[in-house]
XYZ file of C-alpha atoms in Angstrom:
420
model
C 25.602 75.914 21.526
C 27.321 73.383 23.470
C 28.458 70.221 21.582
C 27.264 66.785 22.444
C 29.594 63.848 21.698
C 28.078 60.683 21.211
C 30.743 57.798 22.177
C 31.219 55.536 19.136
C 30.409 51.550 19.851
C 32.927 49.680 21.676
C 34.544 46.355 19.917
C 32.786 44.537 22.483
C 29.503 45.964 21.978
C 30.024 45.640 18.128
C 30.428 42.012 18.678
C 27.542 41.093 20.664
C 24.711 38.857 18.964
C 21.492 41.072 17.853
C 18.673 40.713 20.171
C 16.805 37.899 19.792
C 12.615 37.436 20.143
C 13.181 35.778 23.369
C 15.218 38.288 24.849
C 12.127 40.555 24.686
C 9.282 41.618 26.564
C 5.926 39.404 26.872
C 3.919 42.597 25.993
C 6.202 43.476 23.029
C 5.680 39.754 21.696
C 1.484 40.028 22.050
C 1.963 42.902 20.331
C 4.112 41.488 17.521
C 1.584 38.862 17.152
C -1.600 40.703 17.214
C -0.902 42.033 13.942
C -0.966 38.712 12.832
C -4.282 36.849 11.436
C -5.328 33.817 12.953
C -3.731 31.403 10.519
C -0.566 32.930 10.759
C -0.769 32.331 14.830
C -1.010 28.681 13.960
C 1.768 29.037 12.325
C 3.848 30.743 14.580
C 1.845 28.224 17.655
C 4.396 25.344 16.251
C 7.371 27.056 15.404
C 9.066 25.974 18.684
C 7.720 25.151 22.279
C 8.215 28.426 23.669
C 5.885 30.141 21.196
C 3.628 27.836 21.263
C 3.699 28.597 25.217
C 3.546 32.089 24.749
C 0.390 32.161 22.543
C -1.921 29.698 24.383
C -0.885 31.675 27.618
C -1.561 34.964 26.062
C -5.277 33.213 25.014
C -4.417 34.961 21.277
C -5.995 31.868 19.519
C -9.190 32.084 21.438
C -9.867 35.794 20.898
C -8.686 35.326 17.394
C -11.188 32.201 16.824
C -13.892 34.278 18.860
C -13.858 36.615 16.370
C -14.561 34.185 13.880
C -17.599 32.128 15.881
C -21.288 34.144 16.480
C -22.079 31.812 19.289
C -20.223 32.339 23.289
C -17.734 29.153 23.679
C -16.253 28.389 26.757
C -12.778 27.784 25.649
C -10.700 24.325 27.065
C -7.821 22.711 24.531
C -10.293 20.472 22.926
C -12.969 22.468 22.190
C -9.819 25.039 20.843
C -8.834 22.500 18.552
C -11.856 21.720 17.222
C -12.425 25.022 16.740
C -9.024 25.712 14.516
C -10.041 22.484 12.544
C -13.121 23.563 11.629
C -12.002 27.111 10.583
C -9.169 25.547 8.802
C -11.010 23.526 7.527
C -13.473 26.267 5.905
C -10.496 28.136 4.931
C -9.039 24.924 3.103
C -13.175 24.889 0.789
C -13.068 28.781 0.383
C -9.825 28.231 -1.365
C -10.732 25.693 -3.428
C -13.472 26.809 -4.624
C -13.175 30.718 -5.329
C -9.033 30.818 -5.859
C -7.217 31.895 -7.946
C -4.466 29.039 -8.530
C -1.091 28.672 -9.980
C 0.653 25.589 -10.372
C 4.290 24.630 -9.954
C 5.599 21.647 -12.209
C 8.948 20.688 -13.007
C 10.732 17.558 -14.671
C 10.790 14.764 -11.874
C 11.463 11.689 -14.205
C 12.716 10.416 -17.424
C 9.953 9.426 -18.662
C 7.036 9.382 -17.009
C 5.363 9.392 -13.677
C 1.572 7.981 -13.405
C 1.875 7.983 -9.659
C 2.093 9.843 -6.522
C 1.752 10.257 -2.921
C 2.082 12.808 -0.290
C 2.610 12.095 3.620
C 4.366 14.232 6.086
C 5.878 17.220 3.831
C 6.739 14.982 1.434
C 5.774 13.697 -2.128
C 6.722 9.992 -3.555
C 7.096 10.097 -7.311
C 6.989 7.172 -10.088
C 5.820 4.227 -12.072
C 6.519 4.568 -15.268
C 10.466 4.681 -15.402
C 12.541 2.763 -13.356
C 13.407 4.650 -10.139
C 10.477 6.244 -7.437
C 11.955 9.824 -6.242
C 10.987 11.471 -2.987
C 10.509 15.405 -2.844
C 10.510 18.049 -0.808
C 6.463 19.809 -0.956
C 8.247 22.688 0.213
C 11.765 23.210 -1.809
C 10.560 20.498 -4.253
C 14.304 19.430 -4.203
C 14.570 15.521 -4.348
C 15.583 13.904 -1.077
C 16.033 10.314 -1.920
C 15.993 8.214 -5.083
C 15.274 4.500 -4.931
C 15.778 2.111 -8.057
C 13.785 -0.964 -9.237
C 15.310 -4.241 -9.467
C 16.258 -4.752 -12.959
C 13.693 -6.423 -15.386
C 10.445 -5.502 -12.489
C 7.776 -3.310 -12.851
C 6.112 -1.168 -10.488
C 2.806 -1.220 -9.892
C 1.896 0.585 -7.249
C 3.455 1.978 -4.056
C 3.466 3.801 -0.538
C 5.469 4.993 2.096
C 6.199 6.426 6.343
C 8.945 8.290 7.748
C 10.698 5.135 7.844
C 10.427 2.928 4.465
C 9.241 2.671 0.982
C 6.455 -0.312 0.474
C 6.252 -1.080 -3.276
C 4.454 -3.664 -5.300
C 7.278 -5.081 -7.799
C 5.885 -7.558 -10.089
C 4.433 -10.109 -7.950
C 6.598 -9.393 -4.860
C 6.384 -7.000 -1.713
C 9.630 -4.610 -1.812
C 10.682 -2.489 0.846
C 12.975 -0.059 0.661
C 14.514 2.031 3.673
C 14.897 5.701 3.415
C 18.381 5.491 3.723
C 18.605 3.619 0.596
C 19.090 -0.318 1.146
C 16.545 -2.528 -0.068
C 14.624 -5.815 0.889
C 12.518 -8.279 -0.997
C 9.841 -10.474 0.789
C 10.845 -14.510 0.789
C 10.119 -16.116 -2.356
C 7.825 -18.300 -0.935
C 5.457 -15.403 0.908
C 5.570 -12.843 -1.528
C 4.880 -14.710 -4.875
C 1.189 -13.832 -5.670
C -1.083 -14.152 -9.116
C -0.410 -10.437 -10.788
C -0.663 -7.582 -8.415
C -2.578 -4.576 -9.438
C -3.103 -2.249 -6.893
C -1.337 -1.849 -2.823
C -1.858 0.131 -0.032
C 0.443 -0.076 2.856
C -0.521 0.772 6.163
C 2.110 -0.259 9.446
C 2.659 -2.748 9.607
C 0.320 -4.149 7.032
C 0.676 -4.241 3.341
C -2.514 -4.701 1.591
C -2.413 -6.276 -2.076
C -5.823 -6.568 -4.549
C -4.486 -9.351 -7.240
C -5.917 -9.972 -10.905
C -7.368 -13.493 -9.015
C -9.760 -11.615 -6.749
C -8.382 -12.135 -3.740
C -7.019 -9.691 -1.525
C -3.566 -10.767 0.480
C -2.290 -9.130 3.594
C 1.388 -9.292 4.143
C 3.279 -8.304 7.493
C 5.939 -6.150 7.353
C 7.983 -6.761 10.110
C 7.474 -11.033 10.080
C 7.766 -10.780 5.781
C 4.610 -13.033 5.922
C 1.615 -13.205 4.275
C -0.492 -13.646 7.188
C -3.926 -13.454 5.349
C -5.470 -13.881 1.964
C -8.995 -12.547 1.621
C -11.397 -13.150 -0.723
C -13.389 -9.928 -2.145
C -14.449 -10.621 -5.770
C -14.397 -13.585 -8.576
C -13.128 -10.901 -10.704
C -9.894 -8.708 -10.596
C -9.306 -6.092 -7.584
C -8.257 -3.225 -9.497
C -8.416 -0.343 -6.615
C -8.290 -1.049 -2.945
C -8.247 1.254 -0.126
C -7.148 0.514 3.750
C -8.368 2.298 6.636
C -6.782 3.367 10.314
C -9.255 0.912 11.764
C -8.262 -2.063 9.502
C -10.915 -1.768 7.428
C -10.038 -3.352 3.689
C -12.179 -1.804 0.810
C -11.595 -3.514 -2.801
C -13.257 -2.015 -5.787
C -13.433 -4.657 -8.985
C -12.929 -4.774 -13.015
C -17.122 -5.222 -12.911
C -17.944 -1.812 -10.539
C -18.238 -4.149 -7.375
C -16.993 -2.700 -3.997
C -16.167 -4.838 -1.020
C -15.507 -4.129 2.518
C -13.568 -6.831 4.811
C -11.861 -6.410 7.870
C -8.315 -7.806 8.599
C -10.655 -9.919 11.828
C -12.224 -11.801 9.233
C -11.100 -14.027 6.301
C -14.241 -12.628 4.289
C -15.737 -10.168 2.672
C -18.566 -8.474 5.172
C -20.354 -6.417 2.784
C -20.895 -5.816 -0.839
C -21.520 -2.099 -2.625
C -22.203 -1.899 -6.111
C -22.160 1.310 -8.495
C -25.573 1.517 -10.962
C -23.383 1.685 -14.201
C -21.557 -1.838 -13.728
C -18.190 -0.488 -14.564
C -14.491 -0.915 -13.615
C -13.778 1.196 -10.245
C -10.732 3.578 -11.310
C -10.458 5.210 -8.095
C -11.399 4.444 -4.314
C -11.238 6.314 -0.949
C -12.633 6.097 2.260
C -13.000 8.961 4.543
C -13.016 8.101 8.532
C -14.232 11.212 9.786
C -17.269 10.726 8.094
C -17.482 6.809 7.299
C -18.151 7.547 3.286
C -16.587 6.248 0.336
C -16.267 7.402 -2.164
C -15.620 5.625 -5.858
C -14.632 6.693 -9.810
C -15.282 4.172 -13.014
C -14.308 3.811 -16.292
C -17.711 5.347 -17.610
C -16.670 8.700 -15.792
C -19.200 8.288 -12.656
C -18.454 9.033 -8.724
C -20.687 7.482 -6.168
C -20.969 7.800 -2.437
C -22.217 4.999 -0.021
C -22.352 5.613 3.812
C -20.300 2.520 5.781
C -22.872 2.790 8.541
C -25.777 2.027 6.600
C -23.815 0.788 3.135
C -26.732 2.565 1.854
C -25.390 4.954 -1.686
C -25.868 7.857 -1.050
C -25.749 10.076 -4.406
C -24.308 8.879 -7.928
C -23.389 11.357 -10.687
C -21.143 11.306 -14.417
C -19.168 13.917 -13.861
C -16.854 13.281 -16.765
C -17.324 11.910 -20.288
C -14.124 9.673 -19.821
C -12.247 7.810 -17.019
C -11.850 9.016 -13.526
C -8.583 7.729 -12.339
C -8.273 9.670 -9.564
C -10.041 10.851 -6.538
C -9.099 12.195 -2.728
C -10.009 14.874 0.324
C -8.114 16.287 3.076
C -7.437 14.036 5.992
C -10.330 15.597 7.753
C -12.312 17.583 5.502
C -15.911 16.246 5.634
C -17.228 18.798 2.662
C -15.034 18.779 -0.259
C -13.309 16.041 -2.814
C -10.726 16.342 -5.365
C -11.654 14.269 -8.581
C -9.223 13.997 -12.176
C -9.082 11.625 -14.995
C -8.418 11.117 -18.157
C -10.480 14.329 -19.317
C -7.506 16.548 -17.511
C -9.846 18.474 -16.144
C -9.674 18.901 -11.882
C -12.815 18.864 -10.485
C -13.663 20.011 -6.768
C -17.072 17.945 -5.690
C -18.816 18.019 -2.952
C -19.071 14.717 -0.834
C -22.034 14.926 0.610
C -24.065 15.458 -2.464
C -22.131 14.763 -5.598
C -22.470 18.206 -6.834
C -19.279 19.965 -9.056
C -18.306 22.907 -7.045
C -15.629 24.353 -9.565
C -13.464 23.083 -12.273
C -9.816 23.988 -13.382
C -7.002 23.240 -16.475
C -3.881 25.018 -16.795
C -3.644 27.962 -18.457
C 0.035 28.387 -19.683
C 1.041 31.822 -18.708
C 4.318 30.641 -17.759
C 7.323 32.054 -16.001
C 10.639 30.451 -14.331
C 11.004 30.143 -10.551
C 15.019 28.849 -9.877
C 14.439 26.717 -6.160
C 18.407 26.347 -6.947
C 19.150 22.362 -7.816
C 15.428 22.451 -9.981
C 13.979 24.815 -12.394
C 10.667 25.166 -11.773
C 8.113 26.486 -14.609
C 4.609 28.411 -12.938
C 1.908 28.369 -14.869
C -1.669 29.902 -14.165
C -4.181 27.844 -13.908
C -8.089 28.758 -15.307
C -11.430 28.293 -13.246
C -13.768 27.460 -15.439
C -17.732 28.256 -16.004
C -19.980 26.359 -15.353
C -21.563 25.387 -18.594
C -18.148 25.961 -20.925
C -17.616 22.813 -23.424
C -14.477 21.404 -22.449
C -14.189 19.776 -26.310
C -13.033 22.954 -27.253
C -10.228 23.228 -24.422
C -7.194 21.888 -26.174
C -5.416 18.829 -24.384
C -2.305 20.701 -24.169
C -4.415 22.462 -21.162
C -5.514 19.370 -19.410
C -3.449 16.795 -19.557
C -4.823 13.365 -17.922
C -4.772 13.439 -14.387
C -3.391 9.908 -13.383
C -3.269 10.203 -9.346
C -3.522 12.793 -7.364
C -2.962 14.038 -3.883
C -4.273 16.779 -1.776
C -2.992 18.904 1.061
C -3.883 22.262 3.198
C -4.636 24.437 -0.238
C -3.265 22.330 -2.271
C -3.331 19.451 -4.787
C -0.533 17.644 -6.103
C -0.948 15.479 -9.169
C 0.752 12.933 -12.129
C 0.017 13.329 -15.662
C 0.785 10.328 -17.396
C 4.075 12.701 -18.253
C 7.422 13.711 -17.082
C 6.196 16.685 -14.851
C 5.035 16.514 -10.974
C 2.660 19.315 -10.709
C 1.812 21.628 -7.543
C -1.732 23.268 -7.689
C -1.788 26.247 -5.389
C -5.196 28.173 -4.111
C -4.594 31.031 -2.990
């Protein structure tokens, strides 16, 4: 039998670089991605501009989404889009609702954090000690770290890609993400007590203990408006993307101005006359939505500032309450009960219910140690009295994002809810 020698790599073709995706055929990529599910497309869809190429030329989203849709669509960009929001959207409920969930937490502060927010891959952490901390939703490592000026407290804050807005006694601080920091003139930014902000470029929204909402400019460091919403204290305020100013009040009173005016335009009030905890406004579907002291949500519809639906969904405080940017069918609701509730907003209704249910095991992300606990679904008619606090710790604030809900406990920990 006649030997065959098979040459041995050359240096040179040891060296080379491995082949890379690009350097292969377009049929060998579809195939590649047809295994793939249609969320996972997405994904890959903005990974870089040449994928993204790749799959809308290769129409895999629109079989994939065809698949998914009963009805014959004739497929342009927009009505593509819509299509993926919708689906992701349903994807986003489904989770919610059925699971199961685990939750990441680790130690982000010294001693407490009541607050938090979430923009852009990111979460900003703090309150109750004296320094806010931005993390990474992904690694959860912290990527900035931004002090208070000595003998301040924080009330309440927000942030862009490009600064940290915070409410510091009764001044307007901003802080750049590179770390310097800049206080408002003493003569614009000195305000009765400020309870509550929301920041939205370039305005900077304040509800103060006097009633009056004040509107400060971020760029001039002016206050360029001062609104009057309520006789009594604005304890929860929301801002929209078309300068729309919502104030809920220490007496259940909700008010709706608009930065074109220098007065309230409309007045919504909750049936149970208590303090408003927690306020949102949704602009997909012009509702907002509103938590109180005596454990109620209520909906009213901005078009017709008509309430909608009213319900107690908790025998204590809600303190917190939010959605998805555009989700239009489900809302994320805690308080001082611990327990996270998923409602739905067009009817009020409890959709499922959730505490933590300490199976726990270590995850190392490297620079933090982060603990994973399970979390529990619970029944529908199961007496939460008999849950012990250690499994639902008051929910102070909370944020949500695609499958996920990030929230403050009145406690050291920052805690990541994941449905899966």
């Amino acid at each position: 039998m006649q030997r065959i020698s098979v040459p041995s790599p050359s240096k040179k073709s040891r060296g080379r670089d491995p082949t890379s995706i690009q350097s292969l055929d377009d049929d060998i990529i579809c195939i590649i991605f047809s295994y793939l599910g249609l969320f996972d497309v997405v994904r890959c869809s903005i990974v870089c501009k040449s994928w993204n190429a790749f799959i809308l030329r290769s129409k895999l989203l629109q079989e994939l989404c065809s698949k998914k849709r009963t009805s014959r669509i004739d497929w342009s960009e927009e009505s593509l889009n819509t299509c993926l929001e919708e689906l992701a959207m349903e994807h986003h409920r489904s989770s919610l609702l059925k699971g199961p969930v685990f939750v990441d937490q680790w130690k982000g502060h010294s001693y407490r954090a009541e607050q938090c927010r979430v923009k852009m891959g990111l979460i900003l952490s703090g309150v109750g000690d004296k320094v806010m901390r931005l993390w990474s939703l992904d690694s959860y490592n912290c990527v900035g770290e931004y002090a208070i000026p000595n003998g301040a407290s924080l009330y309440d804050f927000d942030f862009d890609e490009s600064k940290i807005v915070g409410l510091v006694g009764t001044k307007i601080c901003i802080w750049r993400r590179n770390g310097r920091r800049n206080l408002f003139p003493e003569r614009e930014s000195t305000f009765n007590k400020g309870l509550c902000m929301r920041y939205f470029d370039p305005h900077a929204v304040v509800g103060c203990e006097d009633g009056t909402a004040r509107v400060f400019d971020m760029y001039s460091k002016r206050c360029s408006q001062i609104i009057r919403m309520h006789s009594e204290a604005v304890t929860r305020i929301c801002f929209s993307e078309d300068q729309l100013v919502l104030c809920g009040s220490s007496l259940g009173r909700i008010t709706v101005s608009s930065l074109s005016s220098d007065h309230r335009v409309a007045t919504l009030r909750a049936t149970d006359y208590k303090g408003i905890k927690a306020l949102c406004f949704n602009p997909s579907s012009r509702l907002v939505f509103a938590g109180t002291t005596a454990g109620c949500t209520s909906c009213w519809d901005l078009r017709t500032m008509r309430r909608l639906w009213e319900r107690r969904v908790s025998p204590n405080v809600v303190y917190a309450m939010q959605h998805l940017h555009h989700d239009v069918s489900t809302l994320l609701v805690g308080g001082l009960d611990g327990i996270l509730r998923v409602q739905d907003q067009n009817t009020g209704e409890v959709l499922s219910s959730y505490v933590l249910d300490y199976n726990t095991s270590c995850v190392d992300r490297g620079r933090v140690m982060i603990e994973r606990v399970s979390g529990r679904k619970l029944s529908k008619y199961e007496d939460i009295d008999k849950i012990h606090r250690r499994y639902r710790p008051p929910i102070t604030s909370l944020a949500v994002g695609m499958k996920k809900v990030i929230t403050t406990n009145n406690s050291k920990f920052i805690r990541v809810w994941k449905f899966e």
